[in-house]
Amino acid sequence: MAFVTEEQIQQFHEDGFLVLEEFFTTEECDAMREQIHKIIAKMDVPPHCRTEFSTDEEEQLQAQGSADYFLTSGDKIRFFFEKGVFDEKALHAYDPIFKQITHSSKVQELGRKLGFEKPVVVQSMYIFKQPGIGGEVRPHQDATFLYTEPLGRVLGLWIALENATQENSCLWFIPGSHTNGLTRRMVRAPPGTIPCTQFIGSERTYQDSQFIPVPIRKGGLILIHGEVVHKSELNSSEWSRHVYTFHLMETKDTSWNKENWLQPTPELPFPPLYT
């Protein structure tokens, strides 16, 4: 792992994101890809639970699938279909390969360098951005879905398991947008309501000219501040773009909002990062 400098940390605080090339080895990336294929081979998702997840409000509310399947996914390995992108959640908790990566010594060291004292892992996903069908992810802030009080306590770690280029749908960011606050949240709807979540607040309008592309090579890691605005485009190329991503939350002097769609359970509270 390349040493993370104070200058890089300062850049992260200014931009709201940071690219760390060669954070993971080729062997570690290949191990995750091999493991996900083993999991997929055993996949059995009931038809009524083939849930889509989208950052777009109308798509999210119209295509949520089974409410129970969605709301209880935080402590289980479950499968979601997002406009041609297949992803799987809770790998950090149940799969030994992904758990080892999530809690690796270099991730723990990075958390300490960023000043995290009592971080926990709140969710994880493996995202398949398949060639030709990998869906667009509209501009959004992660804190819309993972809200804390105060804000600024959620950090995304986005690991490229293949080269992510403009052709196969790398991430795009608005630098510095994490300083502009949050205007929209996704919250749980009242019990028995379908769909099981709703959005409150208003969604900002962004111009394409505000975004910059952030390509990254296989094994690289992108740190994502919870309020930075980012997106990815449709993957219309002939190359896939596989990613493992997870979110950390600093629990010290922080409250996880009880209206968030994702909630810890008595069986599996959010596991601490540091072991």
PDB file of C-alpha atoms in Angstrom:
ATOM      1  CA  MET A   1       0.000   0.000   0.000  1.00  0.00           C
ATOM      2  CA  ALA A   2       1.267   3.427  -0.880  1.00  0.00           C
ATOM      3  CA  PHE A   3       1.798   5.581   2.174  1.00  0.00           C
ATOM      4  CA  VAL A   4      -1.035   8.064   2.718  1.00  0.00           C
ATOM      5  CA  THR A   5       0.434  11.498   3.235  1.00  0.00           C
ATOM      6  CA  GLU A   6      -0.912  14.429   5.205  1.00  0.00           C
ATOM      7  CA  GLU A   7      -1.160  16.299   1.902  1.00  0.00           C
ATOM      8  CA  GLN A   8      -3.443  13.584   0.526  1.00  0.00           C
ATOM      9  CA  ILE A   9      -5.624  13.697   3.621  1.00  0.00           C
ATOM     10  CA  GLN A  10      -5.875  17.460   3.284  1.00  0.00           C
ATOM     11  CA  GLN A  11      -6.836  17.014  -0.371  1.00  0.00           C
ATOM     12  CA  PHE A  12      -9.578  14.616   0.692  1.00  0.00           C
ATOM     13  CA  HIS A  13     -10.986  17.186   3.107  1.00  0.00           C
ATOM     14  CA  GLU A  14     -10.940  19.825   0.373  1.00  0.00           C
ATOM     15  CA  ASP A  15     -12.370  17.749  -2.496  1.00  0.00           C
ATOM     16  CA  GLY A  16     -14.540  15.230  -0.656  1.00  0.00           C
ATOM     17  CA  PHE A  17     -12.855  12.300  -2.390  1.00  0.00           C
ATOM     18  CA  LEU A  18      -9.379  10.843  -2.771  1.00  0.00           C
ATOM     19  CA  VAL A  19      -7.848   8.333  -5.193  1.00  0.00           C
ATOM     20  CA  LEU A  20      -5.321   5.893  -3.718  1.00  0.00           C
ATOM     21  CA  GLU A  21      -3.836   3.798  -6.517  1.00  0.00           C
ATOM     22  CA  GLU A  22      -2.448   0.297  -5.820  1.00  0.00           C
ATOM     23  CA  PHE A  23      -4.097   0.093  -2.412  1.00  0.00           C
ATOM     24  CA  PHE A  24      -4.945  -3.572  -2.932  1.00  0.00           C
ATOM     25  CA  THR A  25      -2.943  -6.152  -4.848  1.00  0.00           C
ATOM     26  CA  THR A  26      -3.963  -7.901  -8.043  1.00  0.00           C
ATOM     27  CA  GLU A  27      -4.178 -11.130  -6.043  1.00  0.00           C
ATOM     28  CA  GLU A  28      -6.577  -9.584  -3.522  1.00  0.00           C
ATOM     29  CA  CYS A  29      -8.795  -8.262  -6.319  1.00  0.00           C
ATOM     30  CA  ASP A  30      -8.825 -11.620  -8.098  1.00  0.00           C
ATOM     31  CA  ALA A  31      -9.679 -13.405  -4.834  1.00  0.00           C
ATOM     32  CA  MET A  32     -12.753 -11.194  -4.392  1.00  0.00           C
ATOM     33  CA  ARG A  33     -13.884 -11.782  -7.971  1.00  0.00           C
ATOM     34  CA  GLU A  34     -13.442 -15.526  -7.651  1.00  0.00           C
ATOM     35  CA  GLN A  35     -15.343 -15.569  -4.375  1.00  0.00           C
ATOM     36  CA  ILE A  36     -18.289 -13.595  -5.732  1.00  0.00           C
ATOM     37  CA  HIS A  37     -18.664 -16.040  -8.604  1.00  0.00           C
ATOM     38  CA  LYS A  38     -18.861 -18.897  -6.082  1.00  0.00           C
ATOM     39  CA  ILE A  39     -21.576 -17.022  -4.190  1.00  0.00           C
ATOM     40  CA  ILE A  40     -23.506 -16.240  -7.363  1.00  0.00           C
ATOM     41  CA  ALA A  41     -23.399 -19.890  -8.379  1.00  0.00           C
ATOM     42  CA  LYS A  42     -25.381 -20.680  -5.211  1.00  0.00           C
ATOM     43  CA  MET A  43     -27.764 -17.716  -5.558  1.00  0.00           C
ATOM     44  CA  ASP A  44     -31.449 -18.383  -5.027  1.00  0.00           C
ATOM     45  CA  VAL A  45     -33.533 -15.201  -5.093  1.00  0.00           C
ATOM     46  CA  PRO A  46     -37.316 -15.635  -4.988  1.00  0.00           C
ATOM     47  CA  PRO A  47     -38.935 -13.875  -7.978  1.00  0.00           C
ATOM     48  CA  HIS A  48     -40.967 -11.511  -5.776  1.00  0.00           C
ATOM     49  CA  CYS A  49     -37.756 -10.422  -4.017  1.00  0.00           C
ATOM     50  CA  ARG A  50     -35.777  -9.464  -7.112  1.00  0.00           C
ATOM     51  CA  THR A  51     -35.439  -5.940  -5.860  1.00  0.00           C
ATOM     52  CA  GLU A  52     -34.068  -2.974  -7.769  1.00  0.00           C
ATOM     53  CA  PHE A  53     -32.190  -0.197  -6.000  1.00  0.00           C
ATOM     54  CA  SER A  54     -31.766   3.212  -7.576  1.00  0.00           C
ATOM     55  CA  THR A  55     -30.594   6.644  -6.472  1.00  0.00           C
ATOM     56  CA  ASP A  56     -33.398   8.184  -8.537  1.00  0.00           C
ATOM     57  CA  GLU A  57     -36.497   8.890  -6.455  1.00  0.00           C
ATOM     58  CA  GLU A  58     -39.169   7.695  -8.882  1.00  0.00           C
ATOM     59  CA  GLU A  59     -37.273   4.561  -9.856  1.00  0.00           C
ATOM     60  CA  GLN A  60     -36.549   3.754  -6.216  1.00  0.00           C
ATOM     61  CA  LEU A  61     -40.162   4.084  -5.155  1.00  0.00           C
ATOM     62  CA  GLN A  62     -41.581   2.188  -8.126  1.00  0.00           C
ATOM     63  CA  ALA A  63     -39.148  -0.749  -8.213  1.00  0.00           C
ATOM     64  CA  GLN A  64     -38.400  -1.618  -4.610  1.00  0.00           C
ATOM     65  CA  GLY A  65     -39.732  -5.158  -4.656  1.00  0.00           C
ATOM     66  CA  SER A  66     -40.477  -6.892  -1.368  1.00  0.00           C
ATOM     67  CA  ALA A  67     -40.427  -4.382   1.500  1.00  0.00           C
ATOM     68  CA  ASP A  68     -39.306  -6.950   4.048  1.00  0.00           C
ATOM     69  CA  TYR A  69     -36.551  -8.254   1.774  1.00  0.00           C
ATOM     70  CA  PHE A  70     -35.226  -4.724   1.325  1.00  0.00           C
ATOM     71  CA  LEU A  71     -35.517  -3.406   4.878  1.00  0.00           C
ATOM     72  CA  THR A  72     -33.999  -6.497   6.483  1.00  0.00           C
ATOM     73  CA  SER A  73     -31.023  -6.718   4.101  1.00  0.00           C
ATOM     74  CA  GLY A  74     -28.521  -4.992   6.380  1.00  0.00           C
ATOM     75  CA  ASP A  75     -27.436  -8.101   8.254  1.00  0.00           C
ATOM     76  CA  LYS A  76     -27.727 -10.638   5.434  1.00  0.00           C
ATOM     77  CA  ILE A  77     -26.148 -11.378   2.066  1.00  0.00           C
ATOM     78  CA  ARG A  78     -28.896 -10.336  -0.309  1.00  0.00           C
ATOM     79  CA  PHE A  79     -29.158  -9.529  -3.991  1.00  0.00           C
ATOM     80  CA  PHE A  80     -30.412  -6.384  -5.703  1.00  0.00           C
ATOM     81  CA  PHE A  81     -30.829  -5.564  -9.375  1.00  0.00           C
ATOM     82  CA  GLU A  82     -30.183  -1.942 -10.349  1.00  0.00           C
ATOM     83  CA  LYS A  83     -30.984  -1.156 -13.996  1.00  0.00           C
ATOM     84  CA  GLY A  84     -28.704  -3.871 -15.324  1.00  0.00           C
ATOM     85  CA  VAL A  85     -26.269  -3.684 -12.422  1.00  0.00           C
ATOM     86  CA  PHE A  86     -26.296  -6.641 -10.070  1.00  0.00           C
ATOM     87  CA  ASP A  87     -25.090  -6.049  -6.527  1.00  0.00           C
ATOM     88  CA  GLU A  88     -24.905  -8.026  -3.317  1.00  0.00           C
ATOM     89  CA  LYS A  89     -24.998  -6.672   0.239  1.00  0.00           C
ATOM     90  CA  ALA A  90     -23.621  -7.564   3.708  1.00  0.00           C
ATOM     91  CA  LEU A  91     -20.549  -9.361   2.391  1.00  0.00           C
ATOM     92  CA  HIS A  92     -18.441  -7.754   5.112  1.00  0.00           C
ATOM     93  CA  ALA A  93     -20.379  -9.663   7.763  1.00  0.00           C
ATOM     94  CA  TYR A  94     -20.735 -13.162   6.382  1.00  0.00           C
ATOM     95  CA  ASP A  95     -18.164 -13.955   3.734  1.00  0.00           C
ATOM     96  CA  PRO A  96     -14.617 -14.689   4.983  1.00  0.00           C
ATOM     97  CA  ILE A  97     -12.826 -13.243   1.931  1.00  0.00           C
ATOM     98  CA  PHE A  98     -14.693  -9.937   1.947  1.00  0.00           C
ATOM     99  CA  LYS A  99     -14.603  -9.737   5.741  1.00  0.00           C
ATOM    100  CA  GLN A 100     -10.827 -10.085   5.639  1.00  0.00           C
ATOM    101  CA  ILE A 101     -10.505  -7.315   3.041  1.00  0.00           C
ATOM    102  CA  THR A 102     -12.895  -5.002   4.905  1.00  0.00           C
ATOM    103  CA  HIS A 103     -11.051  -5.405   8.215  1.00  0.00           C
ATOM    104  CA  SER A 104      -7.561  -5.624   6.727  1.00  0.00           C
ATOM    105  CA  SER A 105      -4.712  -3.929   8.546  1.00  0.00           C
ATOM    106  CA  LYS A 106      -4.275  -1.374   5.751  1.00  0.00           C
ATOM    107  CA  VAL A 107      -7.942  -0.352   5.921  1.00  0.00           C
ATOM    108  CA  GLN A 108      -7.650  -0.032   9.701  1.00  0.00           C
ATOM    109  CA  GLU A 109      -4.486   2.041   9.324  1.00  0.00           C
ATOM    110  CA  LEU A 110      -6.222   4.301   6.823  1.00  0.00           C
ATOM    111  CA  GLY A 111      -9.141   4.780   9.214  1.00  0.00           C
ATOM    112  CA  ARG A 112      -6.777   5.849  11.968  1.00  0.00           C
ATOM    113  CA  LYS A 113      -4.947   8.279   9.674  1.00  0.00           C
ATOM    114  CA  LEU A 114      -8.300   9.863   8.864  1.00  0.00           C
ATOM    115  CA  GLY A 115      -9.003  10.314  12.567  1.00  0.00           C
ATOM    116  CA  PHE A 116     -11.642   7.608  13.019  1.00  0.00           C
ATOM    117  CA  GLU A 117     -11.665   6.503  16.662  1.00  0.00           C
ATOM    118  CA  LYS A 118     -14.585   4.071  16.872  1.00  0.00           C
ATOM    119  CA  PRO A 119     -15.621   3.271  13.305  1.00  0.00           C
ATOM    120  CA  VAL A 120     -18.110   0.551  12.400  1.00  0.00           C
ATOM    121  CA  VAL A 121     -18.962  -1.040   9.067  1.00  0.00           C
ATOM    122  CA  VAL A 122     -22.567  -0.226   8.195  1.00  0.00           C
ATOM    123  CA  GLN A 123     -22.932  -1.884   4.792  1.00  0.00           C
ATOM    124  CA  SER A 124     -21.063  -3.445   1.893  1.00  0.00           C
ATOM    125  CA  MET A 125     -21.841  -4.197  -1.735  1.00  0.00           C
ATOM    126  CA  TYR A 126     -20.331  -5.956  -4.702  1.00  0.00           C
ATOM    127  CA  ILE A 127     -21.384  -4.109  -7.858  1.00  0.00           C
ATOM    128  CA  PHE A 128     -21.371  -5.727 -11.284  1.00  0.00           C
ATOM    129  CA  LYS A 129     -21.357  -2.990 -13.926  1.00  0.00           C
ATOM    130  CA  GLN A 130     -21.835  -5.369 -16.820  1.00  0.00           C
ATOM    131  CA  PRO A 131     -20.798  -4.519 -20.407  1.00  0.00           C
ATOM    132  CA  GLY A 132     -23.550  -2.929 -22.443  1.00  0.00           C
ATOM    133  CA  ILE A 133     -26.177  -2.996 -19.671  1.00  0.00           C
ATOM    134  CA  GLY A 134     -24.493  -1.526 -16.592  1.00  0.00           C
ATOM    135  CA  GLY A 135     -26.968   1.116 -15.523  1.00  0.00           C
ATOM    136  CA  GLU A 136     -26.448   4.810 -14.867  1.00  0.00           C
ATOM    137  CA  VAL A 137     -26.245   5.900 -11.230  1.00  0.00           C
ATOM    138  CA  ARG A 138     -27.643   9.399 -10.986  1.00  0.00           C
ATOM    139  CA  PRO A 139     -25.955  12.194  -9.002  1.00  0.00           C
ATOM    140  CA  HIS A 140     -26.390  11.583  -5.296  1.00  0.00           C
ATOM    141  CA  GLN A 141     -24.869  11.927  -1.831  1.00  0.00           C
ATOM    142  CA  ASP A 142     -24.416   8.776   0.245  1.00  0.00           C
ATOM    143  CA  ALA A 143     -25.697  10.604   3.337  1.00  0.00           C
ATOM    144  CA  THR A 144     -29.118  10.753   1.651  1.00  0.00           C
ATOM    145  CA  PHE A 145     -29.361   7.035   2.434  1.00  0.00           C
ATOM    146  CA  LEU A 146     -26.961   6.786   5.405  1.00  0.00           C
ATOM    147  CA  TYR A 147     -27.832   9.758   7.582  1.00  0.00           C
ATOM    148  CA  THR A 148     -26.038  10.588  10.825  1.00  0.00           C
ATOM    149  CA  GLU A 149     -26.232  13.359  13.394  1.00  0.00           C
ATOM    150  CA  PRO A 150     -24.018  15.235  13.066  1.00  0.00           C
ATOM    151  CA  LEU A 151     -23.274  14.844   9.376  1.00  0.00           C
ATOM    152  CA  GLY A 152     -19.775  14.114   8.125  1.00  0.00           C
ATOM    153  CA  ARG A 153     -19.417  10.778   9.925  1.00  0.00           C
ATOM    154  CA  VAL A 154     -19.888   8.406   6.967  1.00  0.00           C
ATOM    155  CA  LEU A 155     -17.071   7.387   4.629  1.00  0.00           C
ATOM    156  CA  GLY A 156     -17.308   5.223   1.514  1.00  0.00           C
ATOM    157  CA  LEU A 157     -14.433   3.005   0.373  1.00  0.00           C
ATOM    158  CA  TRP A 158     -14.762   2.082  -3.310  1.00  0.00           C
ATOM    159  CA  ILE A 159     -12.363  -0.607  -4.539  1.00  0.00           C
ATOM    160  CA  ALA A 160     -11.793  -1.109  -8.265  1.00  0.00           C
ATOM    161  CA  LEU A 161     -11.506  -4.824  -9.023  1.00  0.00           C
ATOM    162  CA  GLU A 162     -10.982  -3.962 -12.686  1.00  0.00           C
ATOM    163  CA  ASN A 163      -9.724  -0.819 -14.364  1.00  0.00           C
ATOM    164  CA  ALA A 164     -12.455   1.829 -14.155  1.00  0.00           C
ATOM    165  CA  THR A 165     -12.286   4.167 -17.140  1.00  0.00           C
ATOM    166  CA  GLN A 166     -14.581   6.713 -18.753  1.00  0.00           C
ATOM    167  CA  GLU A 167     -15.468   4.046 -21.314  1.00  0.00           C
ATOM    168  CA  ASN A 168     -16.714   1.473 -18.777  1.00  0.00           C
ATOM    169  CA  SER A 169     -18.237   3.897 -16.271  1.00  0.00           C
ATOM    170  CA  CYS A 170     -15.776   5.285 -13.749  1.00  0.00           C
ATOM    171  CA  LEU A 171     -17.053   7.573 -11.006  1.00  0.00           C
ATOM    172  CA  TRP A 172     -17.572  11.305 -11.558  1.00  0.00           C
ATOM    173  CA  PHE A 173     -17.420  13.856  -8.711  1.00  0.00           C
ATOM    174  CA  ILE A 174     -18.188  17.506  -8.043  1.00  0.00           C
ATOM    175  CA  PRO A 175     -15.078  18.546  -6.075  1.00  0.00           C
ATOM    176  CA  GLY A 176     -15.901  20.382  -2.864  1.00  0.00           C
ATOM    177  CA  SER A 177     -19.625  19.603  -3.025  1.00  0.00           C
ATOM    178  CA  HIS A 178     -19.492  17.920   0.397  1.00  0.00           C
ATOM    179  CA  THR A 179     -19.462  21.395   1.946  1.00  0.00           C
ATOM    180  CA  ASN A 180     -22.875  22.379   0.558  1.00  0.00           C
ATOM    181  CA  GLY A 181     -25.056  20.440   2.962  1.00  0.00           C
ATOM    182  CA  LEU A 182     -27.760  17.841   2.386  1.00  0.00           C
ATOM    183  CA  THR A 183     -31.211  18.624   0.989  1.00  0.00           C
ATOM    184  CA  ARG A 184     -32.736  15.170   0.542  1.00  0.00           C
ATOM    185  CA  ARG A 185     -33.085  12.022   2.635  1.00  0.00           C
ATOM    186  CA  MET A 186     -34.511   8.573   2.082  1.00  0.00           C
ATOM    187  CA  VAL A 187     -36.388   7.401   5.190  1.00  0.00           C
ATOM    188  CA  ARG A 188     -38.499   4.448   6.232  1.00  0.00           C
ATOM    189  CA  ALA A 189     -42.182   4.834   5.485  1.00  0.00           C
ATOM    190  CA  PRO A 190     -44.754   3.988   8.189  1.00  0.00           C
ATOM    191  CA  PRO A 191     -45.054   0.229   8.872  1.00  0.00           C
ATOM    192  CA  GLY A 192     -47.192  -1.579   6.330  1.00  0.00           C
ATOM    193  CA  THR A 193     -46.665   1.087   3.682  1.00  0.00           C
ATOM    194  CA  ILE A 194     -45.675   0.158   0.142  1.00  0.00           C
ATOM    195  CA  PRO A 195     -43.171   1.292  -1.008  1.00  0.00           C
ATOM    196  CA  CYS A 196     -41.307   0.838   2.245  1.00  0.00           C
ATOM    197  CA  THR A 197     -39.240   4.039   1.958  1.00  0.00           C
ATOM    198  CA  GLN A 198     -39.888   7.603   0.913  1.00  0.00           C
ATOM    199  CA  PHE A 199     -37.826  10.686   0.133  1.00  0.00           C
ATOM    200  CA  ILE A 200     -38.102  13.887   2.112  1.00  0.00           C
ATOM    201  CA  GLY A 201     -36.640  17.194   1.033  1.00  0.00           C
ATOM    202  CA  SER A 202     -35.763  18.233  -2.492  1.00  0.00           C
ATOM    203  CA  GLU A 203     -33.199  17.017  -4.983  1.00  0.00           C
ATOM    204  CA  ARG A 204     -30.733  19.549  -6.343  1.00  0.00           C
ATOM    205  CA  THR A 205     -30.149  19.987 -10.058  1.00  0.00           C
ATOM    206  CA  TYR A 206     -26.579  19.561 -11.249  1.00  0.00           C
ATOM    207  CA  GLN A 207     -24.901  20.486 -14.502  1.00  0.00           C
ATOM    208  CA  ASP A 208     -22.701  17.994 -16.324  1.00  0.00           C
ATOM    209  CA  SER A 209     -19.974  20.633 -16.472  1.00  0.00           C
ATOM    210  CA  GLN A 210     -19.661  20.520 -12.664  1.00  0.00           C
ATOM    211  CA  PHE A 211     -18.437  16.901 -12.667  1.00  0.00           C
ATOM    212  CA  ILE A 212     -14.960  15.583 -13.302  1.00  0.00           C
ATOM    213  CA  PRO A 213     -14.199  11.952 -14.218  1.00  0.00           C
ATOM    214  CA  VAL A 214     -12.106   9.942 -11.774  1.00  0.00           C
ATOM    215  CA  PRO A 215     -10.663   6.879 -13.526  1.00  0.00           C
ATOM    216  CA  ILE A 216      -8.729   4.406 -11.399  1.00  0.00           C
ATOM    217  CA  ARG A 217      -6.751   1.251 -12.045  1.00  0.00           C
ATOM    218  CA  LYS A 218      -7.446  -2.232 -10.716  1.00  0.00           C
ATOM    219  CA  GLY A 219      -6.581  -2.409  -7.016  1.00  0.00           C
ATOM    220  CA  GLY A 220      -7.084   1.303  -6.472  1.00  0.00           C
ATOM    221  CA  LEU A 221      -9.289   2.723  -3.720  1.00  0.00           C
ATOM    222  CA  ILE A 222     -11.434   5.854  -3.802  1.00  0.00           C
ATOM    223  CA  LEU A 223     -12.393   7.458  -0.498  1.00  0.00           C
ATOM    224  CA  ILE A 224     -15.837   9.070  -0.714  1.00  0.00           C
ATOM    225  CA  HIS A 225     -17.092  11.624   1.805  1.00  0.00           C
ATOM    226  CA  GLY A 226     -20.713  10.996   2.752  1.00  0.00           C
ATOM    227  CA  GLU A 227     -21.893  14.321   1.364  1.00  0.00           C
ATOM    228  CA  VAL A 228     -19.843  14.634  -1.821  1.00  0.00           C
ATOM    229  CA  VAL A 229     -21.967  14.540  -4.991  1.00  0.00           C
ATOM    230  CA  HIS A 230     -20.995  11.740  -7.368  1.00  0.00           C
ATOM    231  CA  LYS A 231     -22.413   9.621 -10.161  1.00  0.00           C
ATOM    232  CA  SER A 232     -21.533   7.057 -12.805  1.00  0.00           C
ATOM    233  CA  GLU A 233     -22.694   6.744 -16.395  1.00  0.00           C
ATOM    234  CA  LEU A 234     -24.234   3.881 -18.333  1.00  0.00           C
ATOM    235  CA  ASN A 235     -21.631   1.262 -19.199  1.00  0.00           C
ATOM    236  CA  SER A 236     -22.128   0.937 -22.946  1.00  0.00           C
ATOM    237  CA  SER A 237     -18.627  -0.461 -23.493  1.00  0.00           C
ATOM    238  CA  GLU A 238     -17.641  -4.083 -24.024  1.00  0.00           C
ATOM    239  CA  TRP A 239     -15.803  -4.212 -20.672  1.00  0.00           C
ATOM    240  CA  SER A 240     -17.268  -4.892 -17.239  1.00  0.00           C
ATOM    241  CA  ARG A 241     -16.481  -2.754 -14.183  1.00  0.00           C
ATOM    242  CA  HIS A 242     -16.524  -4.796 -10.987  1.00  0.00           C
ATOM    243  CA  VAL A 243     -16.310  -3.015  -7.632  1.00  0.00           C
ATOM    244  CA  TYR A 244     -16.361  -3.915  -3.965  1.00  0.00           C
ATOM    245  CA  THR A 245     -17.488  -1.021  -1.799  1.00  0.00           C
ATOM    246  CA  PHE A 246     -18.370  -0.528   1.858  1.00  0.00           C
ATOM    247  CA  HIS A 247     -19.224   2.311   4.236  1.00  0.00           C
ATOM    248  CA  LEU A 248     -17.772   3.208   7.600  1.00  0.00           C
ATOM    249  CA  MET A 249     -19.354   5.371  10.287  1.00  0.00           C
ATOM    250  CA  GLU A 250     -17.551   7.046  13.166  1.00  0.00           C
ATOM    251  CA  THR A 251     -19.664   6.194  16.209  1.00  0.00           C
ATOM    252  CA  LYS A 252     -17.970   8.496  18.703  1.00  0.00           C
ATOM    253  CA  ASP A 253     -20.392  11.336  19.523  1.00  0.00           C
ATOM    254  CA  THR A 254     -22.541  10.236  16.571  1.00  0.00           C
ATOM    255  CA  SER A 255     -26.166   9.094  16.267  1.00  0.00           C
ATOM    256  CA  TRP A 256     -27.344   6.756  13.514  1.00  0.00           C
ATOM    257  CA  ASN A 257     -30.762   8.006  12.460  1.00  0.00           C
ATOM    258  CA  LYS A 258     -33.622   5.645  13.290  1.00  0.00           C
ATOM    259  CA  GLU A 259     -35.414   6.652  10.077  1.00  0.00           C
ATOM    260  CA  ASN A 260     -32.628   5.290   7.874  1.00  0.00           C
ATOM    261  CA  TRP A 261     -33.723   2.354   5.730  1.00  0.00           C
ATOM    262  CA  LEU A 262     -30.711   0.399   6.996  1.00  0.00           C
ATOM    263  CA  GLN A 263     -30.761  -0.506  10.685  1.00  0.00           C
ATOM    264  CA  PRO A 264     -28.523  -2.715  12.834  1.00  0.00           C
ATOM    265  CA  THR A 265     -30.161  -5.740  14.405  1.00  0.00           C
ATOM    266  CA  PRO A 266     -29.688  -7.488  17.758  1.00  0.00           C
ATOM    267  CA  GLU A 267     -28.341 -10.480  15.842  1.00  0.00           C
ATOM    268  CA  LEU A 268     -25.805  -8.353  13.992  1.00  0.00           C
ATOM    269  CA  PRO A 269     -25.021  -4.849  15.225  1.00  0.00           C
ATOM    270  CA  PHE A 270     -22.737  -2.826  12.984  1.00  0.00           C
ATOM    271  CA  PRO A 271     -19.343  -4.531  13.466  1.00  0.00           C
ATOM    272  CA  PRO A 272     -16.396  -2.415  14.621  1.00  0.00           C
ATOM    273  CA  LEU A 273     -13.661  -1.858  12.046  1.00  0.00           C
ATOM    274  CA  TYR A 274     -10.805  -2.150  14.492  1.00  0.00           C
ATOM    275  CA  THR A 275     -10.173  -5.636  15.819  1.00  0.00           C
TER     276      THR A 275
END
